[in-house]
Coordinates of C-alpha atoms and ligand atoms in Angstrom, one line a residue:
M23 CA -101.0 -104.6 38.0
T24 CA -104.2 -106.6 37.5
R25 CA -105.8 -107.6 34.3
A26 CA -109.5 -107.6 33.7
I27 CA -112.0 -107.3 30.9
L28 CA -114.0 -104.1 30.7
V29 CA -117.5 -104.5 29.2
R30 CA -119.1 -101.4 27.8
Y31 CA -122.8 -101.1 27.0
D32 CA -125.0 -98.5 25.5
E33 CA -126.9 -96.4 27.9
I34 CA -129.0 -94.6 25.4
G35 CA -132.7 -95.4 25.9
I36 CA -132.2 -97.2 29.2
K37 CA -132.2 -94.2 31.5
G38 CA -134.1 -94.4 34.8
K39 CA -136.1 -97.3 35.8
N40 CA -135.1 -99.7 33.0
R41 CA -131.4 -99.3 33.8
P42 CA -131.1 -101.7 36.7
D43 CA -133.1 -104.3 34.7
F44 CA -130.9 -103.9 31.7
V45 CA -127.7 -104.3 33.7
R46 CA -129.0 -107.2 35.8
Q47 CA -130.1 -109.1 32.7
L48 CA -126.9 -108.3 30.9
V49 CA -124.8 -109.7 33.8
V50 CA -127.0 -112.8 33.9
N51 CA -126.5 -113.4 30.1
I52 CA -122.8 -112.8 30.3
R53 CA -122.5 -115.4 33.1
R54 CA -124.6 -117.8 31.0
A55 CA -122.5 -117.2 27.9
T56 CA -119.1 -117.3 29.6
G57 CA -119.6 -119.6 32.5
L58 CA -118.0 -117.1 34.8
S59 CA -118.9 -117.2 38.5
E60 CA -120.5 -114.4 40.5
D61 CA -117.1 -113.6 42.1
E62 CA -115.5 -113.1 38.7
I63 CA -117.9 -110.3 37.8
Q64 CA -117.8 -106.8 39.2
I65 CA -120.4 -104.2 38.5
E66 CA -119.5 -100.5 38.8
W67 CA -121.4 -97.5 37.8
G68 CA -121.8 -97.7 34.0
R69 CA -119.3 -100.5 33.7
I70 CA -119.0 -104.2 34.1
Y71 CA -115.6 -105.8 34.8
L72 CA -114.8 -109.4 34.4
H73 CA -112.0 -111.0 36.3
P74 CA -111.7 -114.4 34.6
S75 CA -109.4 -117.0 35.9
G76 CA -109.6 -119.1 32.8
D77 CA -109.0 -118.9 29.0
L78 CA -109.2 -115.3 27.7
Q79 CA -109.6 -116.3 24.0
R80 CA -112.8 -118.3 24.6
L81 CA -114.2 -115.5 26.7
R82 CA -113.7 -113.0 23.9
E83 CA -115.5 -115.2 21.5
R84 CA -118.4 -115.6 23.9
L85 CA -118.7 -111.9 24.7
A86 CA -118.9 -111.0 21.0
M87 CA -122.2 -112.9 21.0
V88 CA -123.9 -111.4 24.0
F89 CA -126.5 -108.8 23.0
G90 CA -126.3 -105.6 25.0
V91 CA -122.5 -105.6 24.9
R92 CA -121.3 -102.6 22.8
S93 CA -117.6 -103.3 23.1
F94 CA -115.1 -104.7 25.4
S95 CA -111.4 -104.5 26.1
V96 CA -108.7 -106.2 28.0
V97 CA -107.7 -103.6 30.6
L98 CA -104.8 -103.2 32.9
I99 CA -105.7 -101.8 36.3
V100 CA -103.2 -100.0 38.4
P101 CA -103.3 -97.8 41.5
H102 CA -103.3 -94.0 41.3
E103 CA -99.6 -93.7 40.8
L104 CA -97.9 -92.2 37.8
E105 CA -95.0 -94.7 37.9
R106 CA -97.4 -97.7 37.7
M107 CA -99.4 -96.0 35.0
R108 CA -96.2 -95.5 32.9
D109 CA -95.4 -99.2 33.3
A110 CA -98.8 -100.3 32.2
A111 CA -98.8 -97.9 29.2
V112 CA -95.4 -99.3 28.1
E113 CA -96.6 -102.8 28.4
L114 CA -99.6 -102.1 26.2
A115 CA -97.4 -100.3 23.7
R116 CA -94.9 -103.2 23.7
R117 CA -97.7 -105.6 22.7
A118 CA -98.8 -103.2 20.0
V119 CA -95.3 -103.1 18.6
A120 CA -95.3 -106.9 18.5
R121 CA -98.4 -106.7 16.3
G122 CA -96.5 -104.4 13.9
V123 CA -97.9 -101.1 15.1
R124 CA -95.7 -98.0 14.4
T125 CA -97.6 -95.0 15.7
F126 CA -99.6 -94.4 18.8
K127 CA -101.4 -91.8 20.9
I128 CA -102.3 -91.7 24.6
E129 CA -105.8 -90.6 25.4
A130 CA -106.4 -90.0 29.0
R131 CA -109.6 -89.1 30.8
R132 CA -109.8 -88.2 34.5
S133 CA -113.2 -88.6 36.1
F134 CA -111.6 -88.9 39.5
K135 CA -110.6 -85.3 40.0
A136 CA -108.8 -85.9 43.2
F137 CA -106.0 -87.3 41.2
P138 CA -103.6 -84.3 40.9
V139 CA -102.4 -84.8 37.4
N140 CA -104.8 -83.7 34.6
S141 CA -105.4 -85.6 31.5
M142 CA -103.2 -83.4 29.3
E143 CA -100.3 -84.0 31.7
I144 CA -101.0 -87.7 31.8
N145 CA -100.9 -87.8 28.0
Q146 CA -97.5 -86.2 28.0
E147 CA -96.0 -88.2 30.9
L148 CA -97.1 -91.6 29.5
G149 CA -96.3 -90.6 25.9
R150 CA -92.7 -89.7 26.9
A151 CA -92.4 -93.0 28.9
V152 CA -93.5 -95.0 25.9
L153 CA -91.1 -93.2 23.5
R154 CA -88.2 -93.8 25.9
A155 CA -88.9 -97.5 26.2
L156 CA -89.8 -98.1 22.5
P157 CA -87.9 -95.7 20.3
E158 CA -89.2 -97.4 17.2
L159 CA -92.7 -95.9 17.9
R160 CA -93.8 -92.4 16.9
V161 CA -96.7 -90.3 18.2
D162 CA -99.4 -89.5 15.8
V163 CA -102.3 -87.6 17.3
H164 CA -104.4 -87.5 14.1
A165 CA -104.4 -91.1 12.8
P166 CA -102.5 -93.3 15.3
E167 CA -102.4 -97.1 14.6
V168 CA -103.1 -97.7 18.3
I169 CA -104.8 -95.5 20.9
I170 CA -103.8 -96.3 24.5
E171 CA -106.8 -95.2 26.6
V172 CA -106.2 -94.2 30.2
E173 CA -109.1 -93.7 32.5
V174 CA -108.5 -92.4 36.0
R175 CA -111.5 -93.5 38.0
Q176 CA -112.1 -93.5 41.7
E177 CA -111.5 -97.2 42.0
G178 CA -108.3 -97.2 40.1
V179 CA -106.6 -96.4 36.8
F180 CA -107.7 -98.4 33.8
L181 CA -105.6 -98.7 30.6
C182 CA -106.4 -100.5 27.4
S183 CA -105.4 -100.4 23.8
E184 CA -108.0 -102.2 21.9
R185 CA -111.8 -102.1 21.7
I186 CA -113.4 -105.3 20.4
A187 CA -116.9 -104.8 19.1
G188 CA -119.8 -106.6 20.7
P189 CA -123.1 -107.2 18.9
G190 CA -124.9 -104.2 20.5
G191 CA -128.6 -104.3 21.0
L192 CA -130.4 -105.2 24.2
P193 CA -129.8 -108.2 26.6
V194 CA -132.0 -111.1 25.6
G195 CA -134.8 -111.4 28.1
I196 CA -135.7 -107.8 28.8
A197 CA -138.2 -107.4 26.0
G198 CA -140.5 -110.3 26.5
R199 CA -140.8 -113.7 24.8
A200 CA -141.8 -114.5 21.3
L201 CA -142.5 -117.7 19.4
L202 CA -140.7 -117.8 16.1
L203 CA -142.1 -119.8 13.2
L204 CA -138.8 -121.4 12.2
S205 CA -138.6 -123.2 8.9
G206 CA -135.4 -124.6 7.5
G207 CA -135.1 -121.6 5.2
I208 CA -132.7 -118.7 5.2
D209 CA -135.1 -116.0 6.5
S210 CA -136.7 -117.2 9.7
P211 CA -133.5 -117.8 11.6
V212 CA -132.3 -114.3 10.8
A213 CA -135.7 -113.0 11.9
G214 CA -135.2 -114.8 15.2
W215 CA -131.7 -113.3 15.6
M216 CA -133.1 -109.8 14.9
L217 CA -135.6 -110.2 17.7
M218 CA -133.1 -111.5 20.1
K219 CA -131.0 -108.4 19.3
R220 CA -133.9 -106.3 20.5
G221 CA -133.9 -108.2 23.8
V222 CA -136.7 -110.7 23.0
A223 CA -136.3 -114.3 24.3
V224 CA -137.1 -116.3 21.2
D225 CA -138.3 -119.9 21.2
A226 CA -139.4 -121.7 18.0
V227 CA -142.1 -123.8 16.4
Y228 CA -141.4 -125.9 13.4
F229 CA -144.3 -127.6 11.5
H230 CA -143.3 -131.0 10.4
S231 CA -145.0 -133.3 7.9
P232 CA -143.9 -136.8 8.1
P233 CA -143.7 -138.9 6.0
Y234 CA -143.8 -136.3 3.2
V235 CA -141.0 -134.5 4.8
G236 CA -138.0 -136.5 6.1
E237 CA -136.4 -136.5 9.6
K238 CA -133.5 -134.7 8.0
A239 CA -135.6 -131.6 7.6
K240 CA -136.5 -131.6 11.2
E241 CA -132.8 -132.1 12.3
K242 CA -131.9 -129.2 10.1
V243 CA -134.3 -126.9 11.9
L244 CA -133.0 -128.2 15.3
E245 CA -129.5 -127.4 14.0
L246 CA -130.6 -123.8 13.3
G247 CA -132.0 -123.8 16.8
R248 CA -128.6 -124.6 18.1
V249 CA -127.0 -121.6 16.4
L250 CA -129.7 -119.4 17.7
A251 CA -129.3 -120.8 21.2
R252 CA -125.6 -119.6 21.1
W253 CA -126.8 -116.0 20.7
R254 CA -129.4 -116.5 23.3
A255 CA -126.9 -117.8 25.9
E256 CA -129.6 -120.2 27.0
A257 CA -131.6 -123.2 25.9
L258 CA -134.1 -122.6 23.2
T259 CA -137.3 -124.5 23.2
V260 CA -138.4 -125.9 19.8
Y261 CA -142.0 -127.1 19.5
V262 CA -142.7 -129.5 16.6
P263 CA -146.4 -130.0 15.9
R264 CA -147.4 -132.4 13.2
F265 CA -148.6 -130.7 10.2
T266 CA -149.3 -133.7 8.0
E267 CA -153.0 -133.9 8.4
I268 CA -153.5 -130.2 7.8
Q269 CA -151.5 -130.4 4.6
V270 CA -153.3 -133.4 3.3
E271 CA -156.8 -132.0 4.1
V272 CA -156.1 -128.5 2.8
S273 CA -154.6 -129.8 -0.5
R274 CA -157.7 -132.0 -0.8
V275 CA -160.3 -129.2 -0.6
A276 CA -158.4 -126.1 -1.9
P277 CA -157.1 -125.1 -5.3
P278 CA -153.3 -125.2 -5.4
S279 CA -153.1 -121.4 -5.7
L280 CA -154.5 -121.1 -2.2
W281 CA -152.5 -123.8 -0.4
T282 CA -149.7 -121.6 0.8
I283 CA -152.0 -119.1 2.4
L284 CA -154.2 -121.8 4.0
F285 CA -151.2 -123.6 5.4
R286 CA -149.9 -120.4 6.8
R287 CA -153.2 -119.6 8.4
F288 CA -153.2 -123.0 10.1
M289 CA -149.6 -122.5 11.2
H290 CA -150.6 -119.3 12.9
R291 CA -153.6 -120.9 14.6
V292 CA -151.5 -123.8 16.0
A293 CA -148.7 -121.4 17.0
E294 CA -151.2 -119.2 18.8
R295 CA -152.3 -122.1 20.9
I296 CA -148.8 -123.0 21.9
A297 CA -148.1 -119.3 22.6
E298 CA -151.1 -119.0 24.8
A299 CA -150.3 -122.1 26.7
H300 CA -146.8 -121.0 27.4
G301 CA -147.1 -117.3 27.8
Y302 CA -145.5 -115.9 24.6
G303 CA -146.3 -112.3 23.9
A304 CA -146.0 -112.5 20.1
L305 CA -145.5 -114.8 17.1
A306 CA -142.7 -114.0 14.7
T307 CA -142.0 -115.0 11.1
G308 CA -139.2 -114.5 8.5
E309 CA -141.5 -112.9 6.0
S310 CA -140.5 -109.8 4.0
L311 CA -142.9 -107.8 1.9
G312 CA -143.0 -108.9 -1.7
Q313 CA -140.1 -111.4 -1.4
V314 CA -142.2 -114.2 -2.9
A315 CA -145.6 -114.2 -4.4
S316 CA -147.2 -115.3 -1.2
Q317 CA -145.8 -112.5 0.9
T318 CA -148.0 -109.6 -0.2
M319 CA -149.7 -107.2 2.0
E320 CA -153.1 -108.8 1.2
N321 CA -151.8 -112.2 2.1
L322 CA -150.1 -111.2 5.3
A323 CA -153.4 -109.5 6.3
C324 CA -155.3 -112.7 5.5
V325 CA -152.9 -114.7 7.7
D326 CA -153.1 -112.1 10.6
A327 CA -156.8 -112.3 10.5
V328 CA -156.9 -115.8 12.1
T329 CA -155.4 -114.9 15.4
R330 CA -155.5 -112.0 17.8
M331 CA -151.8 -112.2 18.5
L332 CA -149.2 -109.7 17.7
V333 CA -147.2 -111.0 14.7
L334 CA -143.6 -109.6 14.5
R335 CA -141.9 -109.7 11.1
P336 CA -138.5 -108.1 11.7
L337 CA -137.4 -108.6 8.0
I338 CA -140.4 -107.0 6.5
G339 CA -138.4 -104.3 4.6
W340 CA -135.3 -106.3 3.9
D341 CA -133.9 -107.5 0.6
K342 CA -132.8 -111.1 0.1
V343 CA -129.2 -109.9 -0.4
E344 CA -129.2 -108.2 3.0
I345 CA -130.8 -111.2 4.7
V346 CA -128.2 -113.6 3.2
R347 CA -125.4 -111.4 4.3
L348 CA -126.6 -111.4 7.9
A349 CA -127.3 -115.1 7.8
R350 CA -123.7 -115.7 6.8
E351 CA -122.5 -113.5 9.6
I352 CA -124.5 -115.2 12.4
G353 CA -123.8 -118.7 11.2
T354 CA -127.1 -119.9 10.0
Y355 CA -126.6 -119.7 6.2
E356 CA -124.6 -122.8 5.8
I357 CA -127.3 -124.8 7.5
S358 CA -130.2 -123.1 5.8
I359 CA -128.9 -124.0 2.3
L360 CA -128.7 -127.7 3.0
P361 CA -131.0 -129.4 0.5
Y362 CA -133.7 -130.9 2.7
E363 CA -137.1 -129.7 1.6
D364 CA -139.5 -128.3 4.2
C365 CA -143.2 -128.9 4.0
C366 CA -144.0 -125.8 2.0
V367 CA -141.6 -126.6 -0.8
L368 CA -143.2 -130.0 -1.2
F369 CA -146.8 -128.7 -1.2
A370 CA -145.8 -125.6 -3.1
P371 CA -148.2 -124.6 -5.8
R372 CA -146.7 -123.3 -9.0
H373 CA -148.8 -120.2 -9.1
P374 CA -149.6 -119.0 -5.6
E375 CA -152.4 -116.5 -5.2
T376 CA -150.9 -113.0 -4.6
R377 CA -154.1 -111.4 -3.4
A378 CA -155.9 -113.8 -1.3
R379 CA -159.4 -112.6 -0.5
R380 CA -160.5 -113.5 3.0
E381 CA -164.1 -114.4 2.0
R382 CA -162.8 -116.9 -0.6
V383 CA -160.3 -118.4 1.8
E384 CA -162.9 -118.6 4.6
A385 CA -165.4 -120.2 2.3
I386 CA -162.9 -123.0 1.5
E387 CA -162.0 -123.4 5.2
A388 CA -165.7 -123.8 6.0
R389 CA -165.4 -127.2 4.4
L390 CA -162.7 -128.2 7.0
D391 CA -163.1 -129.1 10.6
I392 CA -160.6 -126.4 11.8
P393 CA -160.6 -127.2 15.5
R394 CA -160.1 -130.9 14.9
L395 CA -157.2 -130.1 12.5
V396 CA -155.6 -127.8 15.0
E397 CA -155.9 -130.5 17.6
S398 CA -154.4 -133.1 15.2
A399 CA -151.2 -130.9 15.0
L400 CA -151.0 -130.5 18.8
E401 CA -151.8 -134.1 19.7
R402 CA -148.4 -135.2 18.5
L403 CA -146.5 -132.2 19.6
E404 CA -142.8 -132.9 20.2
V405 CA -140.8 -130.5 22.3
F406 CA -137.0 -130.1 22.3
S407 CA -134.7 -128.2 24.5
V408 CA -131.9 -127.0 22.3
T409 CA -128.5 -125.6 23.4
E410 CA -125.4 -125.0 21.4
Q411 CA -124.1 -128.4 22.6
E412 CA -127.1 -130.6 22.4
V413 CA -130.6 -131.3 21.5
S414 CA -132.7 -133.1 24.1
P415 CA -136.3 -134.1 23.7
L416 CA -138.5 -132.8 26.5
T417 CA -141.8 -134.5 26.2
T418 CA -144.3 -135.8 23.7
S419 CA -147.2 -134.2 25.3
P420 CA -150.8 -135.0 24.5
S421 CA -151.6 -131.4 23.9
A422 CA -149.9 -128.0 24.1
Ligands
LIG664 P1 -137.7 -119.0 5.3 O1 -136.4 -118.9 4.7 O2 -137.8 -118.4 6.6 O3 -138.3 -120.3 5.1 P2 -139.1 -118.2 2.9 O4 -138.8 -116.9 2.2 O5 -138.7 -119.5 2.4 O6 -138.6 -118.0 4.4 P3 -141.7 -119.2 3.3 O7 -141.1 -120.6 3.2 O8 -142.8 -118.9 2.4 O9 -140.7 -118.1 3.1 O10 -142.2 -119.0 4.7 C1 -142.5 -117.7 5.3 C2 -142.4 -117.8 6.8 O11 -143.4 -118.8 7.3 C3 -141.1 -118.3 7.2 O12 -140.2 -117.2 7.4 C4 -141.4 -118.9 8.6 O13 -141.5 -117.9 9.6 C5 -142.8 -119.5 8.3 N1 -142.7 -120.9 7.9 C6 -142.8 -121.5 6.7 N2 -142.7 -122.8 6.8 C7 -142.6 -123.2 8.1 C8 -142.6 -124.4 8.8 N3 -142.6 -125.6 8.2 N4 -142.5 -124.3 10.1 C9 -142.5 -123.1 10.8 N5 -142.6 -122.0 10.1 C10 -142.6 -122.0 8.8
LIG665 MG1 -139.0 -121.4 3.5

């Protein structure tokens, strides 16, 4: 009897040509997340089996964070022999009893038709064996507390009694790369998570304004990056352009009601430059329609007008309550609510314009040297490589 972990993934939507890519990326990501070696992973048609030599508990925690994994189970694998199948079923039932389970059901499936016993007969055989060994258990076919699944496949018979949910979605890396505008707030990390769930490899850009904004604010964003890196199973790059000069200049020439929209337009210009230099296919933000006065359709359009890039806003239709709930689940909320102000809080006007008119905004921007301001942000670009364990500075490059 050998023990392995069976990983299930959704096949809907990945038929045909995309399928090998999906599985390949999923396996790569599982290896990155778990540290398993190539020998410890076995790929069968429609299935991935892990044969870990190390700690199972840690492996479970890791798998629950790999996008593309629908569910997984610890499975017992036995040869095509009824006697061995009975032993395995009894062992699983015994463990269930230890957890306080009272009722069970055997659910057999036989895809390997050369095995002479059909699924109905397997159910009866194994059910009887379990009842004999553990008389305190009862069969309940309608609402059993545990289902012992038995799958007879060509390569062996697989038994399991528990399905642990994975996060679902698509493996990170199969849907392109995006550059997330990551502030220290609640929304943008959740937006990044949503995109990763759709298979997008997300890196981040944070606009920092020293000395108006302290180093603590930057560290907070890097902390958020660490949480996101956990879900990405890989280092996340965080670009930190310097936003100070832009903020000072904008607040000098523009009325306070237009600051937010002008800052946002500059952020997108700078982010676009970084995206182009490093091959990102889209920008992404944590905005949702109408959440705050600055996030109206008119204002979003006014921001989108400065670049030609696709801007993804995965939270566009979300309520704050829903966003907060997800932030708690994925582990970013506790960091996001730490009290360090980001630049936009500091330069926040009391009455932001809700319907910025492009002509008016452009007329004000005409008084600024836009290319020079964009350069000023990129000249002092800091770049960090962020993993769950550590944050390491990459370079302080002279330009993107
Ligand atoms: P968040 O919680 O993500 O900060 P928010 O509701 O507080 O969102 P704003 O602060 O107005 O909204 O920002 C809207 C979006 O602009 C953010 O979701 C983020 O994508 C981007 N953003 C704002 N400030 C910064 C910054 N300093 N650096 C990078 N991106 C930023
Ligand atoms: Mg914010």
